[in-house]
Amino acid sequence: MMAGFVNWFRCPSCQSGQLHDDPMGRSPIITCVSCHKRYCFHHQELWHETMTCDEYDQFLLDPDNFRSEFETENERAERVQEVEQRRRREMEASDRRYAESLVREENHRRDFQAWCARDDGVAWEEAERGHAKSKSATRDERERVEAERKAAQKKNQFAQDKAKAIEEVKRKKAEKLASEATIQKTTKRCPGFLCGRPIERNEGCAHMTGLLCGHEFCYECLADHQAILKSGNTKHKRGCMYHPDNLPGIDEEEWDDSYM
């Protein structure tokens, strides 16, 4: 079966299977050939964007307090960007005030000249130039505000995505703990050599067979079935309900029937 290969990958979304070219670590990202989603081969989950595999392992251990290198660098870049934006706004405001003062002075001068020369055309052209400068400053301000809005939106989206990832990890942990508790309560480990897989007895006799290892045993006491066939029910552990000591008045054939 292909599932026996160490580089075999089954997509959790569409259940399509494929071989991964580099399962040992240099390239853990694998793209499903069917649904085209990107997954992490090591974790068998959707690729953890912005985190390496080592970082994702740390995130799984402590999702609430984990900080990735990507986040740290982003925060540092944001602080630098905030300082630069503040300086740029201060410089733009200073330049705008200075430009406005020059426009006012020039307008006064032109108005005076126009009044003296009675030439309204010159003053009108200067007023138009001042209006164009004002429109340009307004446009620059709108572009700056829009850039800041997009940066804030991107930051909020990242925070929301991380919050969802944290909740997903917590949910999976809770489900895993609940599943392990249920398995611990309702199953027993197969005593077969190097097996140990959980086996649940739904109904019927206590004679069990491991699906993978083929080992046969008593579900109640885990005694080896071949030893029981060879030497009788005395091979059950003494505390087992099928041990002869716990079945008074029942002959050997009835013991076998009760166990088998």
Coordinates of C-alpha atoms in Angstrom, one line a residue:
M1 CA 0.0 0.0 0.0
M2 CA 1.2 3.5 -0.8
A3 CA 0.3 4.7 2.8
G4 CA 3.3 2.7 4.0
F5 CA 5.8 5.0 2.4
V6 CA 7.4 7.6 4.7
N7 CA 6.8 10.3 2.1
W8 CA 3.2 9.5 1.5
F9 CA 0.7 12.4 2.1
R10 CA -3.1 12.2 2.2
C11 CA -4.8 15.6 1.9
P12 CA -7.0 16.3 4.9
S13 CA -9.4 18.3 2.8
C14 CA -10.1 16.2 -0.3
Q15 CA -8.4 12.9 0.8
S16 CA -6.3 12.8 -2.4
G17 CA -3.0 11.1 -1.9
Q18 CA 0.5 11.8 -3.3
L19 CA 4.2 11.4 -2.6
H20 CA 6.2 14.3 -1.2
D21 CA 9.6 14.8 -2.8
D22 CA 11.4 16.0 0.3
P23 CA 9.8 14.6 3.5
M24 CA 12.9 15.0 5.7
G25 CA 12.7 18.7 6.2
R26 CA 14.3 21.1 3.6
S27 CA 10.9 21.7 2.0
P28 CA 8.0 20.9 4.3
I29 CA 5.4 22.6 2.1
I30 CA 3.3 20.3 -0.1
T31 CA 0.6 21.4 -2.5
C32 CA -2.3 19.0 -3.1
V33 CA -2.5 18.1 -6.8
S34 CA -6.2 17.8 -6.5
C35 CA -7.5 20.8 -4.5
H36 CA -4.3 22.9 -4.8
K37 CA -4.2 23.8 -1.1
R38 CA -0.8 24.2 0.6
Y39 CA -0.1 21.9 3.6
C40 CA 2.7 21.3 6.0
F41 CA 4.0 17.7 5.5
H42 CA 5.3 17.5 9.1
H43 CA 2.1 18.6 10.8
Q44 CA -0.3 17.3 8.2
E45 CA -2.2 20.6 8.4
L46 CA -2.7 23.7 6.3
W47 CA 0.6 25.5 5.8
H48 CA 1.3 27.7 8.8
E49 CA 1.9 31.1 7.1
T50 CA 4.4 33.4 8.7
M51 CA 5.7 30.5 10.9
T52 CA 8.5 28.0 10.5
C53 CA 7.8 24.4 11.6
D54 CA 9.9 25.0 14.8
E55 CA 7.9 28.1 15.5
Y56 CA 4.6 26.3 14.9
D57 CA 5.7 23.6 17.4
Q58 CA 6.2 26.3 20.0
F59 CA 2.9 27.9 19.0
L60 CA 1.1 24.6 19.6
L61 CA 2.7 24.4 23.1
D62 CA 1.7 27.9 24.2
P63 CA -0.5 29.6 21.6
D64 CA -1.5 32.5 23.9
N65 CA 2.0 33.7 24.6
F66 CA 3.8 32.8 21.4
R67 CA 5.4 35.5 19.3
S68 CA 6.9 34.5 15.9
E69 CA 9.9 36.2 14.4
F70 CA 7.6 37.5 11.7
E71 CA 5.4 39.2 14.3
T72 CA 8.4 40.7 16.1
E73 CA 9.9 42.0 12.9
N74 CA 6.5 43.4 11.8
E75 CA 6.1 45.2 15.1
R76 CA 9.6 46.6 14.9
A77 CA 8.9 47.8 11.3
E78 CA 5.6 49.3 12.3
R79 CA 7.3 51.3 15.1
V80 CA 9.8 52.6 12.6
Q81 CA 7.1 53.3 10.1
E82 CA 5.1 55.2 12.7
V83 CA 8.1 57.4 13.5
E84 CA 8.7 58.1 9.9
Q85 CA 5.1 58.8 9.2
R86 CA 4.9 61.2 12.1
R87 CA 8.1 63.0 10.9
R88 CA 6.8 63.1 7.4
R89 CA 3.4 64.6 8.6
E90 CA 5.3 67.2 10.6
M91 CA 7.5 68.1 7.7
E92 CA 4.5 68.2 5.3
A93 CA 2.6 70.4 7.7
S94 CA 5.6 72.7 8.0
D95 CA 6.1 72.8 4.2
R96 CA 2.4 73.4 3.7
R97 CA 2.3 76.3 6.2
Y98 CA 5.4 77.8 4.5
A99 CA 3.9 77.3 1.0
E100 CA 0.6 78.9 2.1
S101 CA 2.5 81.8 3.6
L102 CA 4.4 82.3 0.3
V103 CA 1.1 82.0 -1.6
R104 CA -0.5 84.7 0.6
E105 CA 2.5 87.0 0.2
E106 CA 2.5 86.5 -3.5
N107 CA -1.2 87.0 -3.7
H108 CA -1.0 90.2 -1.8
R109 CA 1.8 91.4 -4.1
R110 CA -0.1 90.4 -7.2
D111 CA -3.3 92.0 -5.9
F112 CA -1.4 95.2 -5.2
Q113 CA 0.2 95.1 -8.7
A114 CA -3.2 94.3 -10.3
W115 CA -4.8 97.2 -8.4
C116 CA -2.0 99.4 -9.6
A117 CA -2.0 98.2 -13.2
R118 CA -5.7 97.4 -13.3
D119 CA -4.7 94.1 -14.9
D120 CA -6.9 91.4 -13.3
G121 CA -5.6 88.7 -15.6
V122 CA -2.2 88.4 -13.8
A123 CA -3.9 88.2 -10.3
W124 CA -6.3 85.5 -11.7
E125 CA -3.5 83.3 -13.0
E126 CA -1.7 83.5 -9.7
A127 CA -4.8 82.6 -7.8
E128 CA -5.3 79.6 -10.1
R129 CA -1.7 78.4 -9.4
G130 CA -2.3 78.7 -5.7
H131 CA -5.5 76.7 -6.0
A132 CA -3.6 74.0 -7.9
K133 CA -1.0 73.7 -5.1
S134 CA -3.8 73.4 -2.6
K135 CA -5.4 70.6 -4.6
S136 CA -2.1 68.8 -4.8
A137 CA -1.6 69.0 -1.0
T138 CA -5.1 67.7 -0.4
R139 CA -4.5 64.8 -2.8
D140 CA -1.2 63.9 -1.0
E141 CA -3.0 64.0 2.3
R142 CA -5.8 61.6 1.0
E143 CA -3.1 59.2 -0.2
R144 CA -1.3 59.2 3.1
V145 CA -4.6 58.6 5.0
E146 CA -5.5 55.7 2.7
A147 CA -2.1 54.1 3.1
E148 CA -2.4 54.3 6.9
R149 CA -6.0 52.8 6.7
K150 CA -4.7 49.9 4.6
A151 CA -1.8 49.3 7.0
A152 CA -4.2 49.3 10.0
Q153 CA -6.6 46.9 8.1
K154 CA -3.8 44.5 7.4
K155 CA -2.7 44.6 11.0
N156 CA -6.2 43.9 12.2
Q157 CA -6.6 41.0 9.8
F158 CA -3.4 39.5 11.0
A159 CA -4.6 39.8 14.6
Q160 CA -7.9 38.2 13.7
D161 CA -6.2 35.3 11.8
K162 CA -3.9 34.7 14.8
A163 CA -6.9 34.7 17.2
K164 CA -8.7 32.1 15.0
A165 CA -5.5 30.0 14.9
I166 CA -5.2 30.1 18.7
E167 CA -8.9 29.1 19.1
E168 CA -8.4 26.3 16.6
V169 CA -5.4 24.9 18.4
K170 CA -7.2 25.1 21.8
R171 CA -10.2 23.3 20.2
K172 CA -8.0 20.5 18.8
K173 CA -6.2 20.1 22.1
A174 CA -9.5 19.8 23.9
E175 CA -10.8 17.3 21.4
K176 CA -7.6 15.3 21.6
L177 CA -7.8 15.2 25.4
A178 CA -11.4 14.2 25.3
S179 CA -10.6 11.5 22.7
E180 CA -7.7 10.2 24.7
A181 CA -9.9 10.0 27.8
T182 CA -12.6 8.1 25.9
I183 CA -10.0 5.7 24.5
Q184 CA -8.5 5.2 27.9
K185 CA -11.9 4.5 29.4
T186 CA -13.4 2.3 26.6
T187 CA -10.5 0.4 25.1
K188 CA -7.5 -1.7 26.1
R189 CA -4.1 -1.8 24.5
C190 CA -3.3 -4.8 22.3
P191 CA -0.5 -6.9 24.0
G192 CA 0.9 -8.0 20.7
F193 CA 4.6 -7.5 20.2
L194 CA 5.4 -3.8 19.3
C195 CA 1.7 -3.2 18.8
G196 CA -0.1 -1.5 21.7
R197 CA -3.0 -0.2 19.6
P198 CA -6.2 0.5 21.4
I199 CA -9.0 -2.1 20.8
E200 CA -12.6 -1.7 21.8
R201 CA -14.9 -4.6 22.6
N202 CA -18.4 -3.8 21.5
E203 CA -20.2 -7.1 22.1
G204 CA -19.7 -10.9 21.8
C205 CA -16.9 -13.1 23.3
A206 CA -13.7 -12.0 24.9
H207 CA -11.5 -13.6 22.2
M208 CA -9.9 -10.7 20.4
T209 CA -7.5 -10.4 17.4
G210 CA -5.4 -7.4 16.7
L211 CA -6.2 -6.1 13.3
L212 CA -2.7 -5.0 12.4
C213 CA -0.5 -7.5 14.3
G214 CA -2.8 -10.5 14.3
H215 CA -2.1 -11.3 17.9
E216 CA -4.9 -13.2 19.7
F217 CA -5.7 -12.6 23.3
C218 CA -8.4 -12.4 26.0
Y219 CA -9.9 -8.9 26.2
E220 CA -10.5 -9.2 30.0
C221 CA -7.0 -10.2 31.1
L222 CA -4.9 -9.9 27.9
A223 CA -3.8 -13.5 28.3
D224 CA -2.3 -15.1 25.1
H225 CA -5.0 -17.0 23.3
Q226 CA -2.6 -19.7 21.9
A227 CA -1.5 -20.5 25.5
I228 CA -5.2 -20.8 26.5
L229 CA -5.8 -23.2 23.6
K230 CA -2.8 -25.2 24.5
S231 CA -3.1 -25.4 28.3
G232 CA -6.7 -24.4 29.0
N233 CA -8.4 -21.6 30.8
T234 CA -5.9 -21.7 33.7
K235 CA -3.8 -19.5 31.5
H236 CA -6.2 -16.7 32.1
K237 CA -5.1 -14.4 34.9
R238 CA -6.5 -15.3 38.3
G239 CA -8.5 -12.1 38.4
C240 CA -10.1 -12.8 35.0
M241 CA -13.8 -13.8 34.9
Y242 CA -12.8 -16.7 32.7
H243 CA -10.3 -18.3 35.0
P244 CA -11.6 -21.6 36.4
D245 CA -11.4 -20.3 39.9
N246 CA -14.0 -17.7 39.0
L247 CA -16.3 -20.1 37.2
P248 CA -17.3 -22.7 39.9
G249 CA -19.5 -25.6 38.7
I250 CA -18.7 -25.2 35.0
D251 CA -16.7 -27.9 33.3
E252 CA -13.8 -27.4 30.8
E253 CA -16.0 -27.4 27.7
E254 CA -18.4 -24.8 29.2
W255 CA -15.4 -22.7 30.1
D256 CA -14.3 -22.7 26.5
D257 CA -17.8 -21.8 25.3
S258 CA -18.0 -18.9 27.7
Y259 CA -14.7 -17.5 26.6
M260 CA -14.9 -18.3 22.9

